[in-house]
Coordinates of C-alpha atoms and ligand atoms in Angstrom, one line a residue:
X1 CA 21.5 4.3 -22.2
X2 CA 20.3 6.8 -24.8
X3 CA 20.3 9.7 -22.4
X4 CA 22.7 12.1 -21.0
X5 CA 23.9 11.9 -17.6
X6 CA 25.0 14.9 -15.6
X7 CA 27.1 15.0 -12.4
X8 CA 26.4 18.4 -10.1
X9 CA 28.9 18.9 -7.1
X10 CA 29.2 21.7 -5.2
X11 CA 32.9 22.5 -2.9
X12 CA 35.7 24.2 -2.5
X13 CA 38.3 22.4 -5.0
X14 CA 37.3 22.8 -8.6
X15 CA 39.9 20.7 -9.8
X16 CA 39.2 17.7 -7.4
X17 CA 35.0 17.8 -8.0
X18 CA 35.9 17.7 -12.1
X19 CA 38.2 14.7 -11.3
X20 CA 35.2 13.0 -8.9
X21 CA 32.5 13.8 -11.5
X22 CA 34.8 12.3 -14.0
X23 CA 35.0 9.3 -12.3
X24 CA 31.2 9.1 -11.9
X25 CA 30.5 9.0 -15.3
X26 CA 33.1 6.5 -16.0
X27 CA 30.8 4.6 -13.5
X28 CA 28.0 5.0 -15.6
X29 CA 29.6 3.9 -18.7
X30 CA 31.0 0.6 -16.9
X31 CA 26.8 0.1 -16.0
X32 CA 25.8 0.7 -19.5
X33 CA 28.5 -1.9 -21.2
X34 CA 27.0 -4.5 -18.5
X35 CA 23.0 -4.0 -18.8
X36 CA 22.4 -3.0 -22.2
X37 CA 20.7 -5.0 -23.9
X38 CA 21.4 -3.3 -26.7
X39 CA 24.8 -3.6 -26.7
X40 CA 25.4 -7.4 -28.0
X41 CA 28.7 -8.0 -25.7
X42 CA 27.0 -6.8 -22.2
X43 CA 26.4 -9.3 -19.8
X44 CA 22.1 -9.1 -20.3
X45 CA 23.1 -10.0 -24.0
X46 CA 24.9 -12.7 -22.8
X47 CA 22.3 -14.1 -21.0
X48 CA 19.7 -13.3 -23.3
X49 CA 21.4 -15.3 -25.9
X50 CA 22.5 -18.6 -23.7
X51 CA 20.0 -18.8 -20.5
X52 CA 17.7 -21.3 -22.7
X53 CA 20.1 -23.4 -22.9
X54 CA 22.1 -23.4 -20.2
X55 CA 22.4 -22.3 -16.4
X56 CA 24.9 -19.2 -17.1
X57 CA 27.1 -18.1 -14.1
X58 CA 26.4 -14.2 -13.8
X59 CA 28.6 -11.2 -13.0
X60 CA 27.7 -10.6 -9.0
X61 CA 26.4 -7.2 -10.0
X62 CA 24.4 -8.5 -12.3
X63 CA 23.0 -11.5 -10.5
X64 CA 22.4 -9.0 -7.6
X65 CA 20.3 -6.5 -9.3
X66 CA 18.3 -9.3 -11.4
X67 CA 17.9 -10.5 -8.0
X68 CA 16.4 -6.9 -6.5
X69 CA 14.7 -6.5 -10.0
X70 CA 12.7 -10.0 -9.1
X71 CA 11.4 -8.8 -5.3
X72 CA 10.3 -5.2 -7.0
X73 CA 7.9 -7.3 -9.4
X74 CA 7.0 -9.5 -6.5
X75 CA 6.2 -5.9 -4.6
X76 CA 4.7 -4.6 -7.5
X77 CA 1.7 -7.3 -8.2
X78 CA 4.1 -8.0 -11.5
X79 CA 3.9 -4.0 -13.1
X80 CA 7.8 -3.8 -13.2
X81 CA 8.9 -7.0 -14.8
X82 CA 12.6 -6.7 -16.5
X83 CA 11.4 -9.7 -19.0
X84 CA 9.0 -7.3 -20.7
X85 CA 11.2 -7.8 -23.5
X86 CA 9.3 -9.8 -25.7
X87 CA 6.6 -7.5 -25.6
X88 CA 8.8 -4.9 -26.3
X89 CA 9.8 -6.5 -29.2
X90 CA 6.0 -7.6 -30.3
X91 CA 5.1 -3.8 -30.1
X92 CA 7.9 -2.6 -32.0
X93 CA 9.6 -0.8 -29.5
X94 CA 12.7 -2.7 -30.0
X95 CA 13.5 -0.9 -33.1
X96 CA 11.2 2.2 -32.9
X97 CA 9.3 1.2 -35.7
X98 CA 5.9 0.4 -34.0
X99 CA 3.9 -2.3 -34.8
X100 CA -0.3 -3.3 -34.0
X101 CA 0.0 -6.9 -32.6
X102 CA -3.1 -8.6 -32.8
X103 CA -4.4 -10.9 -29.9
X104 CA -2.4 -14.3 -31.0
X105 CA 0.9 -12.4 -31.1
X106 CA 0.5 -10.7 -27.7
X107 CA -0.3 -14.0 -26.3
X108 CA 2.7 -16.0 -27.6
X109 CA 4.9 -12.8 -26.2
X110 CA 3.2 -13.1 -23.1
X111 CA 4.3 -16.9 -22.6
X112 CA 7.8 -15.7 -22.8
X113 CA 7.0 -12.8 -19.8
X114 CA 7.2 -13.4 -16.0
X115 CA 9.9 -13.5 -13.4
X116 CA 8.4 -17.0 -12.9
X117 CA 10.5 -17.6 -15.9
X118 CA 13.8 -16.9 -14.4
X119 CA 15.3 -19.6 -12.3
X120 CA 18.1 -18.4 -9.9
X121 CA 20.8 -20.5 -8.4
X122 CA 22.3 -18.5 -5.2
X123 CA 24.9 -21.2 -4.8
X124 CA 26.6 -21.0 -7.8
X125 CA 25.3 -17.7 -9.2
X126 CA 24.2 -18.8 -12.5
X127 CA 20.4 -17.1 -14.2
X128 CA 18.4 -19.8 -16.2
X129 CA 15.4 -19.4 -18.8
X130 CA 12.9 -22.1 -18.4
X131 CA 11.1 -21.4 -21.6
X132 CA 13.2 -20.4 -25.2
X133 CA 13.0 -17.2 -26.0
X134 CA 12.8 -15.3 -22.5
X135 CA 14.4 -11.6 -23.2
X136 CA 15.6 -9.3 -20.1
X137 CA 15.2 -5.7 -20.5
X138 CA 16.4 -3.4 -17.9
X139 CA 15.6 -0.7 -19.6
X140 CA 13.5 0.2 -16.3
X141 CA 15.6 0.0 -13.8
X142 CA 19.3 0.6 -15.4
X143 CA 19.6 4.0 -15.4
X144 CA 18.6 4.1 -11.5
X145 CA 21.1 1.6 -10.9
X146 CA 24.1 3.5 -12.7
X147 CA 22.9 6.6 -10.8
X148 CA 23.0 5.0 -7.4
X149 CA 26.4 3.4 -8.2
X150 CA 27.5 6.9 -9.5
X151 CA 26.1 8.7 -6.2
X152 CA 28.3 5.7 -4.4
X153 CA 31.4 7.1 -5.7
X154 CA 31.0 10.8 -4.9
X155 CA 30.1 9.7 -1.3
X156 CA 33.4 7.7 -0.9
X157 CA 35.3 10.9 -2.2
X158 CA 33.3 12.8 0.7
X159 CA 32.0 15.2 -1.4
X160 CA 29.0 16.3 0.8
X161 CA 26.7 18.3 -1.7
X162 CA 25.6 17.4 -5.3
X163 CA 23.2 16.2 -7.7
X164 CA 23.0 13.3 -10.4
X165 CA 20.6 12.5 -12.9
X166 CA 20.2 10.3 -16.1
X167 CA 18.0 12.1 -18.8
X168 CA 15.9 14.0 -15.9
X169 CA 14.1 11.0 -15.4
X170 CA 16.1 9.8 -11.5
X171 CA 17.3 12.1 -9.6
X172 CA 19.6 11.9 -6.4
X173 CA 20.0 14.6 -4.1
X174 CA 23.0 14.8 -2.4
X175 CA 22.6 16.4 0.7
X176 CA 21.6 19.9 -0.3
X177 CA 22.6 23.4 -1.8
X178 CA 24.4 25.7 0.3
X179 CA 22.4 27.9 2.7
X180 CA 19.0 25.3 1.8
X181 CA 17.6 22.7 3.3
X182 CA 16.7 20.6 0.2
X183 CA 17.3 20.8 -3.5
X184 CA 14.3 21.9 -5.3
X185 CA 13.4 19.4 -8.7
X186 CA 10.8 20.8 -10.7
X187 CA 7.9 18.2 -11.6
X188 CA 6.7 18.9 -15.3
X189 CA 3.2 18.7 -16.4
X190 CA 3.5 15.7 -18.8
X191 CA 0.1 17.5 -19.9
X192 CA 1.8 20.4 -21.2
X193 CA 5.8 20.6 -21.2
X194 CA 5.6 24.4 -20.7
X195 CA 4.3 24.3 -16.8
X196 CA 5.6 22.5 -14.1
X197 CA 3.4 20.8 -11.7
X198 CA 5.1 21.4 -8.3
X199 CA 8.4 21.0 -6.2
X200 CA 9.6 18.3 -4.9
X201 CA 12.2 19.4 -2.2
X202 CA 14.9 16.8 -1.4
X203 CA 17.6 15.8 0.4
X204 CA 19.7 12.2 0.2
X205 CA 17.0 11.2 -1.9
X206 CA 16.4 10.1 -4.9
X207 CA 13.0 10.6 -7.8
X208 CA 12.1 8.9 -10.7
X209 CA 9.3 9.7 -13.6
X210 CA 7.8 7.7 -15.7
X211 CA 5.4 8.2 -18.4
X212 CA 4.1 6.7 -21.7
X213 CA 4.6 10.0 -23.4
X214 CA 7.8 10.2 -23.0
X215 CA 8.3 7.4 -26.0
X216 CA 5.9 6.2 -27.9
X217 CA 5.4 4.3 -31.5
X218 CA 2.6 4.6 -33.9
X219 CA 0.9 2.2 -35.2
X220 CA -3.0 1.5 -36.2
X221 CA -3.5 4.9 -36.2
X222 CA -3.2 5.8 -33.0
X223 CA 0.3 6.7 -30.1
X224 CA 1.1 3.6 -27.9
X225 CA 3.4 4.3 -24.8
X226 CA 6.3 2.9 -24.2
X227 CA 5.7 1.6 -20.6
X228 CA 3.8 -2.4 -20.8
X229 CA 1.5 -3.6 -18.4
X230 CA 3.5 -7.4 -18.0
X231 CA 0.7 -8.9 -16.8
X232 CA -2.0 -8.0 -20.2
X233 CA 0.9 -7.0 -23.0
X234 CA -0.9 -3.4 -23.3
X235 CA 0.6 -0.3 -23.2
X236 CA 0.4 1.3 -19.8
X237 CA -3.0 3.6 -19.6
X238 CA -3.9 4.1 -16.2
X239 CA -1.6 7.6 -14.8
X240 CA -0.2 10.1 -17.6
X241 CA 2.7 10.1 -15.5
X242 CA 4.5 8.8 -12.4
X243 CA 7.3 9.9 -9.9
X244 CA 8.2 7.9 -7.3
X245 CA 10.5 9.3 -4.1
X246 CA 12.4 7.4 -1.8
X247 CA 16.0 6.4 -0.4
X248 CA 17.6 4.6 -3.4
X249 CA 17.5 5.3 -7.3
X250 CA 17.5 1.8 -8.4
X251 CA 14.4 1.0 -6.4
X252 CA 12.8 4.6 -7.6
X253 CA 13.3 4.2 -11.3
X254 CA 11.8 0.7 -11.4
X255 CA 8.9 1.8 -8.7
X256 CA 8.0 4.9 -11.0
X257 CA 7.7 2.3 -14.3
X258 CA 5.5 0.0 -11.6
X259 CA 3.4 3.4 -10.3
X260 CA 2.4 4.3 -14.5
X261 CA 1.3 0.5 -14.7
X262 CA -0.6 0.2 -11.4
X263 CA -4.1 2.1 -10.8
X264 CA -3.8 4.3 -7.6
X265 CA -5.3 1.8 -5.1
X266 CA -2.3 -0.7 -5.9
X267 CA 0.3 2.4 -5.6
X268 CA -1.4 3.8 -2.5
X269 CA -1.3 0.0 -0.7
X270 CA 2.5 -0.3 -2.0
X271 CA 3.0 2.9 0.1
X272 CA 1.5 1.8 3.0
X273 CA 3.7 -1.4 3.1
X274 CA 6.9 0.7 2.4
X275 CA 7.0 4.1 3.9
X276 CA 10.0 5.2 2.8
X277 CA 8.8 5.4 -0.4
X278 CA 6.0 8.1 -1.9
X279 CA 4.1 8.6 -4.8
X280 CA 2.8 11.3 -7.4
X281 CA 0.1 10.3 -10.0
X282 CA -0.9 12.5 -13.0
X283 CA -4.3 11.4 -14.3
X284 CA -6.2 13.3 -17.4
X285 CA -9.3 14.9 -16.3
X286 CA -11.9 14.4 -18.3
X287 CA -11.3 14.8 -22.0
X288 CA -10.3 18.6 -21.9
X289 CA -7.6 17.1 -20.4
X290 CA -6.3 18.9 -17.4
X291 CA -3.7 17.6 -14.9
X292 CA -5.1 16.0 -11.8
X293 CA -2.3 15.3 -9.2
X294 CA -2.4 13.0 -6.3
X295 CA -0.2 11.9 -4.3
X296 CA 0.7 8.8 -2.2
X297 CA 2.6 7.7 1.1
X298 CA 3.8 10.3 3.9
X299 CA 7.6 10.8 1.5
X300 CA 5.5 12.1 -0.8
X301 CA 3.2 14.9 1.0
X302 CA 6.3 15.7 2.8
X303 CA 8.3 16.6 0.1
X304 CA 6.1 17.8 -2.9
X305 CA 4.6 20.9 -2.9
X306 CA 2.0 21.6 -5.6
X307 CA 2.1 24.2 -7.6
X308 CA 0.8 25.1 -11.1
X309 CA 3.8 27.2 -12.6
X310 CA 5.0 28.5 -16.2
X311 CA 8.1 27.4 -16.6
X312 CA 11.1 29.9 -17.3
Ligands
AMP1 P1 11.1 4.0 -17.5 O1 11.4 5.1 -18.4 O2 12.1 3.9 -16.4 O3 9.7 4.0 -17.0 O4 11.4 2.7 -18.3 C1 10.6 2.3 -19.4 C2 11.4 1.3 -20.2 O5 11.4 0.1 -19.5 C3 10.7 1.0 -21.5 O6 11.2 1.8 -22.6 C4 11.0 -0.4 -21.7 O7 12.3 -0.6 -22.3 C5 10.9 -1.0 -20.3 N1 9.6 -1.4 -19.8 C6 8.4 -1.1 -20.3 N2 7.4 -1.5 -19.5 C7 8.0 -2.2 -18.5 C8 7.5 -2.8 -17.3 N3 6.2 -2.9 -17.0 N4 8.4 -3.3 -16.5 C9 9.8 -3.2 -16.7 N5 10.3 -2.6 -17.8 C10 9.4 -2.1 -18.7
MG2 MG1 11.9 3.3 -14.4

């Protein structure tokens, strides 16, 4: 997944939390050989190459999360859509090499975008493309998924206290620290990479952050995120940044891609339907460009606590 994934445990056995955290990251690995897209033998790959042409039978995993991946975009008013691929690809994001589409070639990407494009058969588990070249990307939603599946298997050890992330972008709190409450995550200024923001103080929960600075190509002259809106094929411009909290990783890391896309109205009516979940937005003020944090849903005021900081 192009990131490194760390597995924190606290106890009383050394040699057994090595052995769990081991296992973990084998977890993660198993995730990565299934969803990459990158990695041409993985079961996306598989049904990016053959789902025009056929009804392919899925991996349950698979068909589950494509499944979940298709009610967040129906949540979402279509911001987190795992067939951005295509746009990925017409942005040159695919290879890093960034490319200026102009309005024709965003449009025939755009025909190939939409869950609407993805025909599920519950009976016999097989994924179908209705239109040729439909690409799944799950590039937003993936590394969630490998943590919560990671976090499954230090719960069924019993290991009561930890903490997992992929590339410090989701988070799971396991229980908390000894002697605390909650485990304290910093929240960076994606404005300036030396201050943090705030604390978010958690406990069997998990965060996600997105932002369109954290990848980017070039191209016209000018930095394009790396997070689409699915529903015009431009980058993302409305927050600087976006952390979503709430019980399960899969759901934050595709929320906090869905929370950069969406202004704050749309993220502020997706808390109200779903209280479990909260929101932080970073906007630019003006063009001096200081941070201006709001946040969204009770799971969020409850647990973030703002607080310009140096970091170090
Ligand atoms: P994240 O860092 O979790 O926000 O995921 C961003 C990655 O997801 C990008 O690098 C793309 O591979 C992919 N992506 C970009 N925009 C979207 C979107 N609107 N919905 C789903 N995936 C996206
Ligand atoms: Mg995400």
């Amino acid at each position: 997944m192009a990131t490194e994934f760390q597995v924190l445990l606290w106890g009383d056995d050394p040699v057994f939390l090595r052995a769990v955290a081991e296992e973990a990251l084998d977890e993660v690995e198993r995730i990565e050989r299934m969803l990459s897209a990158f990695l041409p033998a993985s079961d996306i790959s598989d049904l990016n190459a053959r789902a025009s042409d056929e009804a392919v039978r899925a991996h349950p995993e698979v068909y589950a999360l494509l499944k979940r991946a298709a009610r967040i975009t129906a949540e979402t008013e279509g911001a987190f859509d795992v067939t951005a691929g295509p746009l990925l690809r017409c942005w040159g994001f695919r290879d890093d090499r960034g490319h200026l589409p102009d309005e024709a070639e965003v449009a025939d990407a755009l025909a190939r975008v939409g869950m609407g494009h993805v025909l599920f058969s519950d009976r016999d588990r097989t994924v179908r493309f209705d239109t040729r070249g439909v690409c799944l990307d799950l590039g937003a939603i993936g590394k969630g998924y490998a943590v919560e599946q990671a976090v499954e298997i230090v719960r069924e050890h019993g290991v009561g206290g930890g903490m997992i992330h992929g590339g410090t972008s989701t988070i799971y709190a396991i229980g908390a620290p000894p002697d605390r409450q909650a485990w304290p995550i910093g929240i960076a200024n994606p404005l300036a990479s030396d201050e943090r923001l705030g604390v978010a103080r958690l406990r069997d929960r998990a965060l996600s952050t997105s932002s369109g600075r954290g990848r980017f190509v070039e191209a016209g002259g000018r930095r394009h995120g790396h997070i689409l809106d699915p529903r015009t094929g431009f980058p993302a411009e409305e927050a600087v940044s976006a952390v979503a909290i709430g019980p399960s990783p899969t759901e934050t890391d595709a929320l906090s891609t869905a929370f950069a896309v969406l202004g704050r109205e749309a993220v502020q009516r997706y808390c109200e339907r779903h209280p479990e979940v909260g929101a932080i937005l970073v906007h630019r003020e003006g063009e001096a460009g200081s941070p201006q944090v709001s946040t969204c849903g009770i799971a969020a005021e409850e647990a973030f606590e703002q607080c310009l900081m140096a970091v170090g």
